[in-house]
XYZ file of C-alpha atoms in Angstrom:
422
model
C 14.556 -8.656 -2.365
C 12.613 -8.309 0.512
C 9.463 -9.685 1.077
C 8.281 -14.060 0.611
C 4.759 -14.568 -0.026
C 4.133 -17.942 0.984
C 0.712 -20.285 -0.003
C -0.474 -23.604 -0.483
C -2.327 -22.876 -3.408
C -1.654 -20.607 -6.947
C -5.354 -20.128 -7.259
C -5.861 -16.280 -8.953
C -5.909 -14.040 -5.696
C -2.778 -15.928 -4.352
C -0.641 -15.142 -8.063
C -2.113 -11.627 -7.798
C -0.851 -10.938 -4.415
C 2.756 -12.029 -5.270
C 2.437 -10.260 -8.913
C 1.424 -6.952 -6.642
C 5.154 -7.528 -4.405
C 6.850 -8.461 -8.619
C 5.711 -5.091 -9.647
C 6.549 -3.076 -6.403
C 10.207 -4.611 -6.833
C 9.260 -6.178 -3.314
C 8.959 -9.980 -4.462
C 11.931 -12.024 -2.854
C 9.556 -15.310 -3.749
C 6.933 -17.276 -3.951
C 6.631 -20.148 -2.437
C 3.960 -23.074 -2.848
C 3.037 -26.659 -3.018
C 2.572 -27.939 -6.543
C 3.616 -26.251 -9.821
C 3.186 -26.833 -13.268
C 6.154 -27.557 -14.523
C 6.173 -29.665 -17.471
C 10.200 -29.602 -18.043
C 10.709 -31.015 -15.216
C 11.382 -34.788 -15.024
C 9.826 -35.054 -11.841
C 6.530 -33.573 -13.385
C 7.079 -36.198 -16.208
C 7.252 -39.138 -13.895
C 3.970 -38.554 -11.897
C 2.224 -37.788 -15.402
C 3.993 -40.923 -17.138
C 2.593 -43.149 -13.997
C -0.969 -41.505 -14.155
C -1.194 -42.487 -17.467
C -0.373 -46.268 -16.333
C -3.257 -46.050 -13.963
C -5.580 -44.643 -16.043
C -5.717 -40.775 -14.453
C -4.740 -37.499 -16.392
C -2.218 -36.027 -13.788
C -1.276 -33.416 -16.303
C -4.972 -31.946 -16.244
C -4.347 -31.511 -12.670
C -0.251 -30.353 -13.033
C -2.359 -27.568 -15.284
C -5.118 -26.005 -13.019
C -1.338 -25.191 -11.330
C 0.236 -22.690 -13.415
C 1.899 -20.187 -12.481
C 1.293 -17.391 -14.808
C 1.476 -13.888 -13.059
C 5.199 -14.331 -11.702
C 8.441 -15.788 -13.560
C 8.769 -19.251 -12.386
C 12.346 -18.468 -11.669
C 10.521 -16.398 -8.335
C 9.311 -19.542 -7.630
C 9.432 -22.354 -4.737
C 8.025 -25.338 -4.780
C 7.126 -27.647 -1.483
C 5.215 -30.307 -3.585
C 5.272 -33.796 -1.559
C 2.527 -32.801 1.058
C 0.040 -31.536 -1.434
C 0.335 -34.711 -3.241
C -0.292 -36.354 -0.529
C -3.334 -35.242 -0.156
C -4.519 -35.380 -3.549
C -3.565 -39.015 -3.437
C -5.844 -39.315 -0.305
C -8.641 -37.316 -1.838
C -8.951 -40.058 -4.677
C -9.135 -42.524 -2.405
C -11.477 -40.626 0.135
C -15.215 -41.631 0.697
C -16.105 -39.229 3.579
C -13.529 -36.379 3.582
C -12.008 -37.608 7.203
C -8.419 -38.979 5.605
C -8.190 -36.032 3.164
C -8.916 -33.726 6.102
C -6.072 -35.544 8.135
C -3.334 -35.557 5.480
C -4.682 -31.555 4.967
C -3.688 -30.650 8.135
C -0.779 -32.361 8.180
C 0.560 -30.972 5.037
C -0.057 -27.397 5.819
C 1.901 -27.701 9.153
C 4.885 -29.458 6.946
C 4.441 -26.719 4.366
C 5.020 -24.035 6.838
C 8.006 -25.896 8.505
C 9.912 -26.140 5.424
C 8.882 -21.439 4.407
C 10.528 -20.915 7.693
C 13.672 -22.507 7.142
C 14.043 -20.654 4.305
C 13.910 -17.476 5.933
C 16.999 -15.563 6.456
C 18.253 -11.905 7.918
C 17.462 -9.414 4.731
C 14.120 -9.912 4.346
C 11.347 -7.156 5.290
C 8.294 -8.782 5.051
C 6.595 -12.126 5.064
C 3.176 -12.920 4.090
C 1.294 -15.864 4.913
C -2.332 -17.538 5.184
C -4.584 -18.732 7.566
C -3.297 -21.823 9.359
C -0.507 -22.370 7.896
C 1.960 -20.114 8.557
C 2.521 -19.733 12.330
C 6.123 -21.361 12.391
C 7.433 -18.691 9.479
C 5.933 -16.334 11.261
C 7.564 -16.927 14.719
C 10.741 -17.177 12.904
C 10.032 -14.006 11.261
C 9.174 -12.309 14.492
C 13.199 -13.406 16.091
C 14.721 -12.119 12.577
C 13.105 -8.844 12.805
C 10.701 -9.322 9.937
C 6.914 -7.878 9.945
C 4.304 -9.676 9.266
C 1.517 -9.711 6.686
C -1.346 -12.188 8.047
C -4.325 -12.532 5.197
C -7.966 -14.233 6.195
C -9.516 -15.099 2.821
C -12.279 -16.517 5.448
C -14.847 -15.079 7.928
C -13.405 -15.967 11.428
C -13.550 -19.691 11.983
C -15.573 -19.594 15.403
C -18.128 -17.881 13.543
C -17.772 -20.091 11.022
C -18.684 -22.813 13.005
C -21.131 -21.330 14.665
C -23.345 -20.778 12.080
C -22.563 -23.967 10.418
C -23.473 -26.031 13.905
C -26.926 -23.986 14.042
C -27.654 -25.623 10.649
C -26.761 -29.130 11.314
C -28.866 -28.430 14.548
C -31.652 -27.559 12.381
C -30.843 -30.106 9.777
C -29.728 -33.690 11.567
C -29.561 -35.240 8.451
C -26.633 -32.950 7.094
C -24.522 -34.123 9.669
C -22.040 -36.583 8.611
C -19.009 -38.643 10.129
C -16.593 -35.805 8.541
C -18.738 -33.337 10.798
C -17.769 -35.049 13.827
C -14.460 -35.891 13.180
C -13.312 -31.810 12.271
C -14.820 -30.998 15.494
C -12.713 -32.933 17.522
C -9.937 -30.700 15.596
C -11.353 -27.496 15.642
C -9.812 -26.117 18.854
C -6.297 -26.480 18.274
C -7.169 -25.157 14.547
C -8.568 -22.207 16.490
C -5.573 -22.266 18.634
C -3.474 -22.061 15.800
C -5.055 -19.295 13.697
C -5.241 -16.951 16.825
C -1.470 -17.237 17.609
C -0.759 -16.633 13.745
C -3.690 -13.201 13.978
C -1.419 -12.144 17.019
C 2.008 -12.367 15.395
C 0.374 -10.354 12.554
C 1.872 -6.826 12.118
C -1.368 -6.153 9.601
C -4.322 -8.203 8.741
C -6.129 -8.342 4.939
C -9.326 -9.197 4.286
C -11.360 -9.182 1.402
C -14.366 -7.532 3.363
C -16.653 -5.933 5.725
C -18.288 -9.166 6.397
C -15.149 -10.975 6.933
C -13.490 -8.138 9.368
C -17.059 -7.663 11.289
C -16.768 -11.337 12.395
C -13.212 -10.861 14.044
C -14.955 -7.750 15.785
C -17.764 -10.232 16.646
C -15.990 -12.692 18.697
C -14.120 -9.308 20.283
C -10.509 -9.275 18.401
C -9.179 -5.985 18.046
C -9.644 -5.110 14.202
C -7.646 -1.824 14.372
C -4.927 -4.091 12.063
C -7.436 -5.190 9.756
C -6.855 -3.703 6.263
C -9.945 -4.543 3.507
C -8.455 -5.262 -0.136
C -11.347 -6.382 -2.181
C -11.157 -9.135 -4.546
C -10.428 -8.376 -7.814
C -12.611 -9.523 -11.112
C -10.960 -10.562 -14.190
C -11.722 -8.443 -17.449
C -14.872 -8.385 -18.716
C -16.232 -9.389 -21.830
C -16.853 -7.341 -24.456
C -19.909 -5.757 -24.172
C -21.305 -6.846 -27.404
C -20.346 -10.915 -27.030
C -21.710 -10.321 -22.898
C -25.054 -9.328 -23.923
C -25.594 -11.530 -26.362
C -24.300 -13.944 -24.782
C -27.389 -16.532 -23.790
C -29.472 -18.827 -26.305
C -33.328 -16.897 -26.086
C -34.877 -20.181 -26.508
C -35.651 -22.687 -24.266
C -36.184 -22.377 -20.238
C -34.145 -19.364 -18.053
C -30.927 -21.069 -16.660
C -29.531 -20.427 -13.162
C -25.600 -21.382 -12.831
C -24.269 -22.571 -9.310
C -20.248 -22.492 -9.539
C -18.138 -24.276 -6.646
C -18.580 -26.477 -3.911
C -22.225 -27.740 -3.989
C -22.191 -27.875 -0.268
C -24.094 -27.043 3.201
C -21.737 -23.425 3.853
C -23.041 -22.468 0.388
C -26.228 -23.361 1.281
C -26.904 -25.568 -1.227
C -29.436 -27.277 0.992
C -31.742 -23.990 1.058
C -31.229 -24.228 -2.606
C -32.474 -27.775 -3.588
C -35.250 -26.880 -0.924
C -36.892 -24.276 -2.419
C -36.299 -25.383 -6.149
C -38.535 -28.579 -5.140
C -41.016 -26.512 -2.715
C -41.443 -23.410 -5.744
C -41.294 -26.400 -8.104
C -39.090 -24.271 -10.256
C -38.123 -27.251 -12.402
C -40.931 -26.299 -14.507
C -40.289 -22.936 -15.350
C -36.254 -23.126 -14.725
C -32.926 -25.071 -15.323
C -30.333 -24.861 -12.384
C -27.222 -26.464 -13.630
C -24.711 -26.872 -10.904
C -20.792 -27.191 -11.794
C -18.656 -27.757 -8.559
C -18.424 -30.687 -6.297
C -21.103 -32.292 -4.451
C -20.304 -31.892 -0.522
C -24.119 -32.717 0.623
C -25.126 -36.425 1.739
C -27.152 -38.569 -0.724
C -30.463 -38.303 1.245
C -30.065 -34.952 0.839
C -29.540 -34.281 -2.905
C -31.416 -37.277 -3.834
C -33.711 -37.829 -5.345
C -32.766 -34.537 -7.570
C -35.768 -32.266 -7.952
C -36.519 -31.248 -11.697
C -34.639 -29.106 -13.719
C -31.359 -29.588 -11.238
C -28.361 -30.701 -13.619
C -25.114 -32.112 -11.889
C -22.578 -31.678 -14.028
C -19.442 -32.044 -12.219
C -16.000 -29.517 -11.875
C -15.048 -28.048 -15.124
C -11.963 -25.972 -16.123
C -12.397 -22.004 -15.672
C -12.315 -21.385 -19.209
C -15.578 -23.820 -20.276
C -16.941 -22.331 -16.414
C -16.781 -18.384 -18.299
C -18.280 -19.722 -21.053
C -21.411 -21.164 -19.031
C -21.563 -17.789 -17.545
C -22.326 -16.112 -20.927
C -24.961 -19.374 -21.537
C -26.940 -18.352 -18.248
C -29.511 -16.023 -16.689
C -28.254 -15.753 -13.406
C -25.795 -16.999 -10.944
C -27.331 -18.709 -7.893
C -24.707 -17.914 -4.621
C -26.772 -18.021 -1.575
C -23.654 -18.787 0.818
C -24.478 -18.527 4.311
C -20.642 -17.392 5.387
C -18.103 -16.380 2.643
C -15.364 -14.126 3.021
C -15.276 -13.129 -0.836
C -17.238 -15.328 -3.366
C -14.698 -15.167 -6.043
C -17.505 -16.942 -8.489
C -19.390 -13.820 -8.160
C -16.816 -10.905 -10.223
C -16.321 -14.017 -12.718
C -19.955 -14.037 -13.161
C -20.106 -10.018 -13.089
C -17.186 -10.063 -15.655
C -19.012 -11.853 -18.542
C -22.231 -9.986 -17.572
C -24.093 -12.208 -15.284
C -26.633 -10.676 -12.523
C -25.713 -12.658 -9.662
C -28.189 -13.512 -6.352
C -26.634 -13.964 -3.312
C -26.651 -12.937 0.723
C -25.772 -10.579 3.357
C -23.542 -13.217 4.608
C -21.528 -13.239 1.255
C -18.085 -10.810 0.893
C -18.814 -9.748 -2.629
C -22.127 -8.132 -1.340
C -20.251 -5.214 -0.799
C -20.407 -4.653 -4.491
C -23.842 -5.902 -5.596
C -26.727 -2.821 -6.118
C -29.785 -5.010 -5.592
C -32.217 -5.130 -8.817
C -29.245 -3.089 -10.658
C -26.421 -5.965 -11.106
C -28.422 -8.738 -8.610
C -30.591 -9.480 -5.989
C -29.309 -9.529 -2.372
C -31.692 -11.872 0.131
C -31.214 -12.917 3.416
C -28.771 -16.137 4.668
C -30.193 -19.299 5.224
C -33.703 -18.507 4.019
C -35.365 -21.123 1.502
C -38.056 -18.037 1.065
C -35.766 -15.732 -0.270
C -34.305 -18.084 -2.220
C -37.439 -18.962 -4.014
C -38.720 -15.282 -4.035
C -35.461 -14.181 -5.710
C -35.578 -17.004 -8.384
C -39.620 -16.311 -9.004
C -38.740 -12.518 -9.563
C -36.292 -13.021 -11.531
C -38.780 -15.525 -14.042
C -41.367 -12.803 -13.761
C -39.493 -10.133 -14.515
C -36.641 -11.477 -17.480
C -36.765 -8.399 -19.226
C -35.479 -6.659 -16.372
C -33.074 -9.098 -15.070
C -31.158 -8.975 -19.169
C -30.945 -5.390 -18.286
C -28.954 -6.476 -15.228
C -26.388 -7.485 -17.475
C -24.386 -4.432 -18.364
C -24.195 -3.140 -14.624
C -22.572 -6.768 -14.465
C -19.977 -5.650 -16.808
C -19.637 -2.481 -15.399
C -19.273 -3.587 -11.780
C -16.351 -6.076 -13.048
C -14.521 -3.039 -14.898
C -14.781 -0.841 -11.765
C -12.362 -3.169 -9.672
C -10.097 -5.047 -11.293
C -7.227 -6.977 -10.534
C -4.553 -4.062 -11.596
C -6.635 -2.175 -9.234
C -6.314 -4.950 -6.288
C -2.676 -4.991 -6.835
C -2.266 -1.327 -6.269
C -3.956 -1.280 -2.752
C -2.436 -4.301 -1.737
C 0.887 -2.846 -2.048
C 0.115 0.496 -0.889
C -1.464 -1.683 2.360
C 1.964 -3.844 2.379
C 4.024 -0.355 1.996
C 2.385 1.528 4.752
C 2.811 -1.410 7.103
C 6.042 -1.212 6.744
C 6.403 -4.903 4.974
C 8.798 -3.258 1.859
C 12.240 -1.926 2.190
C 12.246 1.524 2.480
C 9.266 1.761 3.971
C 9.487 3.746 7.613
């Protein structure tokens, strides 16, 4: 078979991209970091010794399933990944996860591209850590598929230095110590955009900012995002308890590129807690002397599983996303799928499928005002913000992941990734 799809992660778009190369008859492998496995004795050992130290490793060996290719299409490179979840539970500021991170990824792409062999098509990697398999690749003869899930990282960073600039009291040691890094990360993702044969990105927002920092985006390909199934129509819309206050959802990192700052500031400048509920599930990236003391009506409630996540969708009256640089927003089509409107910004992916005041409200980046405005509309106006809620559905039934799969591997075919292709 012709083509390895290689990631550190088996979140949902990774699984669909190598279930798009299963059903093409394209798929040579997948390979990974950490699997779920629970045959293996291995998987047994690490679960046997978390229960000896009081942690559920098998919780954790579960948000890793593999469940859109056979796991006999599967490779696992597991040792750096738990590296660095053993790091992250020892973390306080980020700075040694961020260190064994890097490391890992560079190991994980060492060990794709020994793998590699004469045969093979196509190879198709991820942002940072895939420029060894792809020089390797590029001496066997093999093209290259390159995807940015992410906005280009110089413009990343730009707009994330202008807010720390603004905002002193954001900044933190981990902000200090990436930018020491960031060059040769730059370094590194430029060489891997310049081996690419194609480029695929999940937007116009994330392809403009190659074009803005003057990289030639003639290779770029877009291949939206797709949104799981929706609901049925009659459990979506009815859905939410009527009593008690309106309740905004915030799903994923509760963080400073989300622009969770913006958030808690207008919240406590509208005083919204009095009117409003804002329950936040993700985890908390912002300083304490920023998110405390917590204004009224914010609940933290910590990182649930997707399942309970879908069902606080259908609980809620919006989802709050007011990112100031995301290349997709994934949270966004799971909110759409169980009929949630959904605020968010220009500077978000998915806005290339929100209809403002039809499935959401689209407001500017970085602007506590907008925030606030959107959030006071939408408590002025619930009768028409429930009507949002089939357009919701309807946006999440218009692109689905069946439908993602088929561009992706018309995209792959007509760069010439698949055997057969010319």
């Amino acid at each position: 078979m012709p083509v390895v799809i290689f990631h550190t992660s088996v979140a949902p778009p990774d699984q669909q991209a190598a279930r798009s190369l299963l059903e093409a008859g394209q798929l040579a492998r997948f390979e990974t970091t950490v699997v779920d496995d629970p045959a293996s004795l291995r998987q047994r050992a690490f679960t046997a010794a978390g229960r000896l130290a009081r942690r559920d490793l098998a919780r954790q060996f579960r948000r890793r399933a593999v469940t859109e290719v056979p796991l006999a299409k599967v490779r696992s490179h597991p040792w750096g990944e738990l590296l660095r979840l053993a790091a992250g539970s020892v973390d306080t500021d980020g700075r040694l996860t961020d260190f064994v991170w890097e490391r890992a990824e560079i190991g994980f792409d060492r060990a794709v591209s020994r793998g590699l062999r004469e045969g093979l098509t196509g190879v198709y990697g991820y942002e940072h850590s895939s420029l060894g398999t792809f020089q390797r690749a590029k001496q066997l003869g093999i093209r290259v598929a390159y995807e940015m899930p992410a906005p280009e990282s110089r413009h990343s960073k730009r707009i994330i230095d202008a807010e720390l600039e603004r905002f002193p009291e954001m900044k933190t040691p981990y902000h200090a110590y990436t930018a020491e890094r960031e060059h040769r990360r730059i370094a590194r993702r430029m060489a891997e955009w310049n081996a690419a044969d194609v480029v695929l990105a999940a937007s116009r927002y994330t392809r403009d900012s190659f074009a803005s920092l003057g990289l030639d985006v003639g290779k770029v390909r877009l291949v939206p995002i797709g949104a799981p199934p929706p609901l049925p129509r009659e459990q979506a819309l009815a859905g939410r308890s009527r009593g008690g206050k309106p309740t905004f959802v915030w799903a994923g990192t509760f963080g400073i590129r989300k622009g969770a700052h913006h958030l808690l500031s207008a919240w406590r400048d509208g005083q919204l807690g009095r009117s409003a509920t804002l329950k936040v599930f993700g985890s908390i990236a912002l300083p304490e002397r920023v998110l405390r003391p917590l204004p009224e009506g914010v609940e933290i409630c910590g990182s649930i599983p997707r399942p309970e996540l879908m069902g606080e969708y259908l609980k809620g009256d919006a989802l709050i996303f007011p990112t100031l640089c995301d290349g997709w927003g994934m949270v966004a089509t799971e909110a759409w799928s169980c009929g949630l409107p959904v605020i968010t910004t220009d500077a978000a992916g998915v806005a290339d499928f929100l209809s403002d005041r039809a499935n959401g409200l689209l407001i500017k980046a970085g602007d506590p005002g907008a925030i606030r405005a959107a959030i006071e509309w939408c408590l002025s106006n619930m009768p028409r913000l429930e009507q949002m809620r089939e357009p919701a559905l309807e946006t999440a039934a218009k692109w689905q992941w069946s439908d993602y799969r088929r561009l992706l591997s018309d995209t792959l075919r007509e760069a010439g990734l698949f055997a057969g292709a010319s």
